[in-house]
Amino acid sequence: MKILTLISGGVDSTTLAYFLKSGGNYQEGVIFTYGQRHIKEKQFAETQGSLLGIKTTIIPIVLPVKSALKGSSEIPDGHYTDASMKQTVVPGRNSIFLSIAYAMAVSLRFDAIAIAVHAGDHTIYPDCRPKYIGIMESALQLGTDTEIKILAPFVYLPKRSIVNTGKTLGVDYSKTWSCYKGGEFHCGKCGTCTERIEAFSQAGVKDPTIYKEVK
Amino acid sequence: MKILTLISGGVDSTTLAYFLKSGGNYQEGVIFTYGQRHIKEKQFAETQGSLLGIKTTIIPIVLPVKSALKGSSEIPDGHYTDASMKQTVVPGRNSIFLSIAYAMAVSLRFDAIAIAVHAGDHTIYPDCRPKYIGIMESALQLGTDTEIKILAPFVYLPKRSIVNTGKTLGVDYSKTWSCYKGGEFHCGKCGTCTERIEAFSQAGVKDPTIYKEVK
């Protein structure tokens, strides 16, 4: 299968790319920037692309919407599923990412695009839920008269299972980035840092991440 | 209603913007560029935005896909519904436009986004068909947990009816652009020029367009 994978430099999409590679698929990566408050994600996505030996394409998106991830407000500390994390929603982000990736897949004759949404995303991020992914796939297929698939193999998995999968596949998690704040080290207190810490802990996998402080 | 309308500077979206204005709605326009072979559309979209007295936002999209509209091949001459016109498809274009417009609508609290797809588009462009628009609306609503509408009031109308509507509403069609080639004047021979000529003729409305030559 020829697959175009959305990679962000984080734990989930990095593991997804290794998982798909292990299945013997031809793979390329697409990296989206959309005015995030830092470029750490992009840098780590490129690093992981190199480690995987796959071609990556960077697509900058102009997106005039408000989100804490774009600097419209402070990044909230707390748990990944806290209501305060709604400030970190970029509305419809995955619709934009999937639409552009799908268009590339049609033009470049890929069989599928792949996205690393997982069960832990469902509470706060509606564009990570299974029903959304299914209907978006139908819409994109209808809109292009094609049958390219949207693969989301982790959509029902908790993050700890992703970490276990990646450990087996030899992912170097020290070269992935989660923190919303984008400092020199992971802050250890924002929603995605607490989720990362919890996932390694629950998976029983040694966390190679350096945290500025742990909540 | 607060509506964000996709405007391109052509007959259909210009008429749509006048149509929605006539309904007493608050309206803004969004203009997308995606590496088209000419900037005539953008210029006329801005002109129409000024004539309407509405705020317009220009969003450049980086889109690495092949299409005659992006210069990957020559623009074919012929009728708008000829099979050769498939070269002018930009795969999934409306999915990308609608996703970005929808994200803006969520963030800026619009009630609806509006798009000027019409019946004549259905043959060649799958992302202009009613079923696609309906499913895309569902996907975007699910992906954002909102109920913003996608308005497509012309989706079952032939282009001649759009011209009749615009004539009634006082649209100045001399300040709209259709031609795919983007020369000094409309070429009169490409698919969208032949469609434009036919629409005015069938509507019984005087066509103010200067054509280089008429097929």
Coordinates of C-alpha atoms in Angstrom, one line a residue:
Chain A
M1 CA 0.0 0.0 0.0
K2 CA 1.1 3.5 -0.7
I3 CA 0.4 5.7 2.3
L4 CA 0.7 9.4 3.1
T5 CA 1.0 9.8 6.9
L6 CA 0.2 13.0 8.8
I7 CA 3.2 13.4 11.1
S8 CA 3.6 16.0 13.8
G9 CA 6.7 14.9 15.7
G10 CA 4.7 13.7 18.7
V11 CA 4.4 10.2 20.2
D12 CA 1.3 9.1 18.4
S13 CA 2.1 10.0 14.8
T14 CA 5.7 8.9 15.1
T15 CA 4.6 5.5 16.4
L16 CA 2.0 5.4 13.6
A17 CA 4.7 5.9 10.9
Y18 CA 6.8 3.1 12.4
F19 CA 3.7 0.9 12.7
L20 CA 2.9 1.4 9.0
K21 CA 6.5 0.9 7.9
S22 CA 6.6 -2.4 9.8
G23 CA 3.7 -3.5 7.6
G24 CA 6.0 -3.1 4.5
N25 CA 4.1 -0.2 3.1
Y26 CA 5.5 2.6 0.9
Q27 CA 5.1 5.7 3.0
E28 CA 5.6 9.4 2.8
G29 CA 4.9 12.0 5.5
V30 CA 3.2 15.3 5.4
I31 CA 3.9 17.9 8.1
F32 CA 1.5 20.8 8.6
T33 CA 2.4 24.2 10.2
Y34 CA -0.4 26.5 11.1
G35 CA 1.1 29.3 13.1
Q36 CA 1.8 27.3 16.2
R37 CA 3.5 29.2 19.0
H38 CA 6.7 27.1 18.5
I39 CA 8.4 25.1 15.8
K40 CA 9.5 22.2 17.9
E41 CA 6.9 19.9 16.5
K42 CA 8.0 20.6 12.9
Q43 CA 11.6 20.0 13.8
F44 CA 11.0 16.7 15.5
A45 CA 8.6 15.6 12.7
E46 CA 11.5 16.2 10.2
T47 CA 13.9 14.3 12.4
Q48 CA 11.6 11.3 12.6
G49 CA 11.1 11.5 8.8
S50 CA 14.8 11.2 8.4
L51 CA 15.1 8.4 10.9
L52 CA 12.4 6.5 9.1
G53 CA 14.0 7.2 5.7
I54 CA 10.8 8.6 4.2
K55 CA 10.1 11.6 2.1
T56 CA 8.4 14.4 4.0
T57 CA 6.5 17.5 2.6
I58 CA 5.9 20.5 4.8
I59 CA 2.7 22.4 4.1
P60 CA 2.2 25.8 5.8
I61 CA -1.4 26.7 6.4
V62 CA -2.7 30.2 6.9
L63 CA -5.5 29.8 9.5
P64 CA -7.1 32.9 11.0
V65 CA -8.6 31.2 14.0
K66 CA -8.1 31.6 17.7
S67 CA -6.5 28.9 19.8
A68 CA -4.1 28.8 22.8
L69 CA -1.9 26.7 20.5
K70 CA -1.6 29.7 18.2
G71 CA -0.9 32.1 21.0
S72 CA -4.4 33.6 21.4
S73 CA -4.3 32.7 25.2
E74 CA -2.0 31.1 27.7
I75 CA -1.4 27.3 27.6
P76 CA -3.4 25.9 30.5
D77 CA -1.7 23.5 32.9
G78 CA -3.6 20.4 34.0
H79 CA -4.8 17.0 32.8
Y80 CA -5.3 16.4 29.0
T81 CA -9.0 15.7 29.5
D82 CA -9.7 18.8 31.7
A83 CA -12.4 21.1 30.4
S84 CA -9.8 23.9 30.4
M85 CA -8.0 22.1 27.6
K86 CA -10.7 23.2 25.2
Q87 CA -8.6 26.4 24.9
T88 CA -6.1 24.3 23.0
V89 CA -8.6 23.2 20.3
V90 CA -7.9 24.5 16.8
P91 CA -11.4 24.3 15.4
G92 CA -11.7 21.8 12.5
R93 CA -7.9 21.3 12.4
N94 CA -8.1 17.7 11.3
S95 CA -10.7 18.6 8.6
I96 CA -8.1 21.0 7.0
F97 CA -5.2 18.5 7.4
L98 CA -7.2 15.6 6.0
S99 CA -8.6 17.6 3.1
I100 CA -5.1 18.8 2.0
A101 CA -3.5 15.4 2.5
Y102 CA -6.4 13.7 0.6
A103 CA -5.9 16.1 -2.3
M104 CA -2.2 15.2 -2.4
A105 CA -3.1 11.5 -2.2
V106 CA -5.4 11.8 -5.2
S107 CA -2.9 13.7 -7.2
L108 CA 0.1 11.6 -6.3
R109 CA -1.8 8.3 -6.4
F110 CA -1.6 7.2 -2.8
D111 CA -3.9 4.4 -1.7
A112 CA -4.5 5.9 1.8
I113 CA -3.8 8.7 4.2
A114 CA -3.1 7.9 7.8
I115 CA -3.7 9.9 11.0
A116 CA -2.8 9.0 14.6
V117 CA -5.9 10.0 16.5
H118 CA -6.4 7.9 19.6
A119 CA -9.0 7.2 22.3
G120 CA -7.5 9.7 24.7
D121 CA -8.2 12.5 22.2
H122 CA -11.9 11.9 22.1
T123 CA -12.9 13.9 25.2
I124 CA -11.7 17.3 24.1
Y125 CA -11.1 17.0 20.4
P126 CA -14.2 16.2 18.3
D127 CA -12.2 15.9 15.1
C128 CA -10.4 12.8 16.6
R129 CA -13.5 10.7 17.2
P130 CA -14.3 7.6 15.2
K131 CA -17.6 8.8 13.8
Y132 CA -16.1 12.0 12.6
I133 CA -13.2 10.1 10.8
G134 CA -15.7 7.8 9.1
I135 CA -17.9 10.6 7.8
M136 CA -15.0 12.7 6.7
E137 CA -13.7 9.7 4.8
S138 CA -17.0 9.4 3.0
A139 CA -17.1 13.2 2.3
L140 CA -13.6 13.2 0.8
Q141 CA -14.2 10.1 -1.3
L142 CA -17.5 11.6 -2.7
G143 CA -15.8 15.0 -3.3
T144 CA -13.1 13.4 -5.5
D145 CA -14.8 10.3 -6.9
T146 CA -12.1 8.1 -5.5
E147 CA -11.8 5.4 -2.8
I148 CA -8.7 6.5 -1.0
K149 CA -8.9 5.4 2.6
I150 CA -8.4 7.3 5.8
L151 CA -6.4 4.9 8.1
A152 CA -6.7 5.6 11.8
P153 CA -5.5 2.3 13.4
F154 CA -5.1 3.9 16.9
V155 CA -8.5 5.5 17.1
Y156 CA -9.8 3.1 19.8
L157 CA -6.4 2.7 21.6
P158 CA -5.3 4.5 24.8
K159 CA -2.0 6.3 24.5
R160 CA -0.3 3.7 26.8
S161 CA -0.9 1.1 24.1
I162 CA 0.7 3.4 21.5
V163 CA 3.8 3.7 23.7
N164 CA 3.9 -0.1 24.1
T165 CA 3.6 -0.5 20.3
G166 CA 6.4 2.0 19.7
K167 CA 8.7 0.4 22.2
T168 CA 8.4 -2.9 20.4
L169 CA 9.1 -1.2 17.0
G170 CA 12.2 0.6 18.4
V171 CA 10.9 4.2 18.3
D172 CA 13.3 6.7 19.9
Y173 CA 10.9 8.7 22.0
S174 CA 13.6 11.1 23.1
K175 CA 13.3 12.5 19.6
T176 CA 9.6 13.3 19.8
W177 CA 7.9 16.4 21.1
S178 CA 4.6 16.8 22.9
C179 CA 4.7 20.0 25.1
Y180 CA 2.3 22.7 24.0
K181 CA 4.7 25.4 25.3
G182 CA 7.7 24.7 23.2
G183 CA 10.5 25.6 25.7
E184 CA 14.0 24.1 25.8
F185 CA 12.5 21.1 27.7
H186 CA 9.0 19.6 28.0
C187 CA 7.3 21.7 30.7
G188 CA 5.8 18.7 32.5
K189 CA 2.6 20.5 33.5
C190 CA 0.5 21.3 30.4
G191 CA -2.2 18.9 29.3
T192 CA -0.1 17.1 26.7
C193 CA 2.9 16.7 29.0
T194 CA 0.7 15.2 31.8
E195 CA -0.8 12.9 29.2
R196 CA 2.7 11.9 28.0
I197 CA 4.0 11.2 31.5
E198 CA 0.9 9.1 32.3
A199 CA 1.2 7.1 29.1
F200 CA 4.8 6.0 29.7
S201 CA 4.0 5.3 33.4
Q202 CA 0.9 3.2 32.6
A203 CA 2.8 1.4 29.7
G204 CA 5.6 0.5 32.1
V205 CA 8.1 1.9 29.6
K206 CA 11.0 4.1 30.7
D207 CA 10.2 7.7 29.7
P208 CA 13.4 9.3 28.1
T209 CA 11.9 12.8 28.2
I210 CA 13.5 15.6 30.1
Y211 CA 10.8 17.6 31.9
K212 CA 11.4 21.0 33.4
E213 CA 9.3 20.0 36.3
V214 CA 6.9 17.2 36.9
K215 CA 3.5 18.1 38.4
Chain B
M1 CA -27.7 35.5 9.9
K2 CA -24.0 36.0 9.9
I3 CA -22.6 34.3 6.8
L4 CA -19.1 33.8 5.5
T5 CA -19.2 33.4 1.7
L6 CA -16.6 31.8 -0.5
I7 CA -16.1 34.3 -3.3
S8 CA -13.9 33.8 -6.4
G9 CA -14.7 36.7 -8.6
G10 CA -16.8 34.7 -11.0
V11 CA -20.5 34.8 -12.0
D12 CA -21.8 32.3 -9.5
S13 CA -20.2 33.4 -6.2
T14 CA -20.7 37.1 -7.0
T15 CA -24.3 36.5 -7.6
L16 CA -24.5 34.4 -4.4
A17 CA -23.0 37.3 -2.4
Y18 CA -25.6 39.7 -3.8
F19 CA -28.4 37.2 -3.2
L20 CA -27.4 36.7 0.5
K21 CA -27.0 40.5 0.9
S22 CA -30.5 41.0 -0.4
G23 CA -31.8 38.7 2.4
G24 CA -30.5 41.3 4.9
N25 CA -27.7 39.0 6.3
Y26 CA -24.4 40.2 7.8
Q27 CA -21.8 38.9 5.4
E28 CA -18.1 38.6 5.0
G29 CA -16.1 37.0 2.1
V30 CA -13.2 34.7 2.0
I31 CA -11.0 34.5 -1.1
F32 CA -8.7 31.5 -1.7
T33 CA -5.6 31.4 -3.8
Y34 CA -4.0 28.1 -4.5
G35 CA -1.4 28.7 -7.1
Q36 CA -3.8 29.4 -10.0
R37 CA -2.1 30.3 -13.3
H38 CA -3.4 33.8 -13.0
I39 CA -4.6 36.3 -10.4
K40 CA -7.6 37.7 -12.3
E41 CA -10.0 35.8 -10.1
K42 CA -8.6 37.2 -6.9
Q43 CA -8.6 40.7 -8.3
F44 CA -12.3 40.5 -9.4
A45 CA -13.2 38.9 -6.1
E46 CA -11.7 41.8 -4.2
T47 CA -13.5 44.3 -6.6
Q48 CA -16.8 42.6 -5.9
G49 CA -16.2 42.6 -2.2
S50 CA -15.7 46.4 -2.4
L51 CA -18.8 46.9 -4.5
L52 CA -20.8 44.9 -1.9
G53 CA -19.2 46.8 1.0
I54 CA -18.2 43.6 2.8
K55 CA -15.0 42.7 4.5
T56 CA -12.9 40.1 2.6
T57 CA -10.1 37.9 3.8
I58 CA -7.6 36.4 1.4
I59 CA -6.2 33.0 2.3
P60 CA -3.3 31.6 0.3
I61 CA -3.2 27.8 0.2
V62 CA -0.1 25.7 -0.5
L63 CA -1.4 22.8 -2.5
P64 CA 1.0 20.4 -4.2
V65 CA -1.4 18.8 -6.6
K66 CA -1.6 18.7 -10.4
S67 CA -4.3 20.5 -12.4
A68 CA -4.5 22.5 -15.6
L69 CA -5.7 25.4 -13.5
K70 CA -2.3 25.3 -11.7
G71 CA -0.3 25.1 -14.9
S72 CA 0.4 21.3 -14.9
S73 CA -1.0 21.1 -18.4
E74 CA -2.6 23.4 -21.1
I75 CA -6.2 24.6 -20.5
P76 CA -8.4 22.6 -22.8
D77 CA -10.8 24.4 -25.2
G78 CA -14.4 23.0 -25.5
H79 CA -17.6 22.8 -23.6
Y80 CA -17.8 23.0 -19.8
T81 CA -19.1 19.4 -19.5
D82 CA -16.7 17.8 -22.0
A83 CA -14.6 14.9 -20.6
S84 CA -11.5 16.9 -21.4
M85 CA -12.5 19.4 -18.7
K86 CA -11.4 16.8 -16.1
Q87 CA -7.9 18.3 -16.6
T88 CA -9.2 21.4 -14.8
V89 CA -10.2 19.5 -11.7
V90 CA -8.2 20.5 -8.6
P91 CA -8.9 17.3 -6.5
G92 CA -10.8 18.0 -3.4
R93 CA -10.6 21.7 -3.7
N94 CA -13.9 22.4 -2.1
S95 CA -13.1 20.2 0.8
I96 CA -10.1 22.3 1.6
F97 CA -12.0 25.6 1.0
L98 CA -14.9 24.5 3.1
S99 CA -12.7 23.2 5.9
I100 CA -10.8 26.4 6.3
A101 CA -13.9 28.6 5.9
Y102 CA -15.7 26.4 8.5
A103 CA -12.8 26.8 11.0
M104 CA -12.9 30.6 10.5
A105 CA -16.7 30.4 11.0
V106 CA -16.3 28.6 14.3
S107 CA -13.7 30.9 15.6
L108 CA -15.4 34.1 14.4
R109 CA -18.9 32.9 15.4
F110 CA -20.6 32.9 12.0
D111 CA -23.9 31.0 11.6
A112 CA -23.1 29.7 8.1
I113 CA -20.7 29.5 5.3
A114 CA -22.0 29.8 1.7
I115 CA -20.7 28.3 -1.5
A116 CA -21.9 28.9 -5.1
V117 CA -21.9 25.4 -6.5
H118 CA -24.6 24.9 -9.2
A119 CA -26.1 22.2 -11.3
G120 CA -23.8 22.8 -14.3
D121 CA -20.8 21.9 -12.1
H122 CA -22.0 18.4 -11.3
T123 CA -20.9 16.6 -14.4
I124 CA -17.1 17.2 -14.0
Y125 CA -16.7 18.4 -10.4
P126 CA -17.7 15.8 -7.8
D127 CA -17.1 18.3 -5.0
C128 CA -20.0 20.5 -6.3
R129 CA -22.7 17.8 -6.0
P130 CA -25.5 18.0 -3.5
K131 CA -24.7 14.7 -1.8
Y132 CA -21.1 15.7 -1.2
I133 CA -22.1 19.1 0.2
G134 CA -24.5 17.4 2.6
I135 CA -22.0 14.9 3.9
M136 CA -19.2 17.4 4.1
E137 CA -21.6 19.6 6.3
S138 CA -22.1 16.6 8.6
A139 CA -18.4 15.9 8.8
L140 CA -17.5 19.5 9.6
Q141 CA -20.2 19.8 12.2
L142 CA -19.1 16.6 13.9
G143 CA -15.5 17.6 13.8
T144 CA -16.2 20.8 15.6
D145 CA -19.2 20.0 17.8
T146 CA -21.1 22.9 16.2
E147 CA -24.1 23.3 13.9
I148 CA -22.8 25.9 11.5
K149 CA -24.6 25.4 8.1
I150 CA -23.2 25.1 4.6
L151 CA -25.5 27.1 2.4
A152 CA -25.5 26.2 -1.2
P153 CA -28.7 27.8 -2.5
F154 CA -27.8 27.4 -6.2
V155 CA -26.9 23.7 -6.0
Y156 CA -29.8 22.6 -8.2
L157 CA -30.0 25.7 -10.4
P158 CA -28.6 25.9 -14.0
K159 CA -26.2 28.8 -14.5
R160 CA -28.7 30.7 -16.7
S161 CA -30.9 31.0 -13.6
I162 CA -28.0 32.4 -11.6
V163 CA -27.5 35.1 -14.3
N164 CA -31.2 35.9 -14.2
T165 CA -31.0 36.2 -10.4
G166 CA -28.0 38.5 -10.6
K167 CA -29.6 40.7 -13.3
T168 CA -32.5 41.3 -10.9
L169 CA -30.1 42.1 -8.1
G170 CA -28.1 44.5 -10.1
V171 CA -24.8 42.6 -10.3
D172 CA -22.3 44.2 -12.6
Y173 CA -21.1 41.1 -14.6
S174 CA -18.5 43.2 -16.5
K175 CA -16.6 43.1 -13.2
T176 CA -16.5 39.3 -12.9
W177 CA -14.0 36.8 -14.3
S178 CA -14.5 33.3 -15.5
C179 CA -11.8 32.4 -18.1
Y180 CA -9.3 29.8 -17.0
K181 CA -6.6 31.3 -19.1
G182 CA -6.4 34.7 -17.5
G183 CA -5.4 36.8 -20.5
E184 CA -6.3 40.5 -21.0
F185 CA -9.8 39.5 -22.1
H186 CA -11.9 36.3 -21.7
C187 CA -10.6 33.8 -24.3
G188 CA -14.1 32.8 -25.4
K189 CA -13.1 29.2 -26.1
C190 CA -12.2 27.4 -22.8
G191 CA -14.8 25.4 -20.9
T192 CA -15.7 28.1 -18.5
C193 CA -15.9 30.8 -21.2
T194 CA -18.3 28.6 -23.3
E195 CA -20.4 28.0 -20.2
R196 CA -20.5 31.8 -19.5
I197 CA -21.5 32.6 -23.0
E198 CA -24.2 30.0 -23.0
A199 CA -25.6 31.1 -19.6
F200 CA -26.1 34.7 -20.7
S201 CA -27.6 33.6 -24.0
Q202 CA -30.0 31.2 -22.4
A203 CA -30.9 33.7 -19.7
G204 CA -31.7 36.3 -22.4
V205 CA -29.4 38.8 -20.6
K206 CA -27.0 41.0 -22.5
D207 CA -23.5 39.7 -21.9
P208 CA -21.1 42.6 -21.0
T209 CA -18.0 40.4 -21.4
I210 CA -15.3 41.2 -23.9
Y211 CA -14.2 37.9 -25.5
K212 CA -11.0 37.6 -27.5
E213 CA -12.8 35.3 -29.9
V214 CA -16.1 33.4 -29.7
K215 CA -16.1 29.7 -30.6

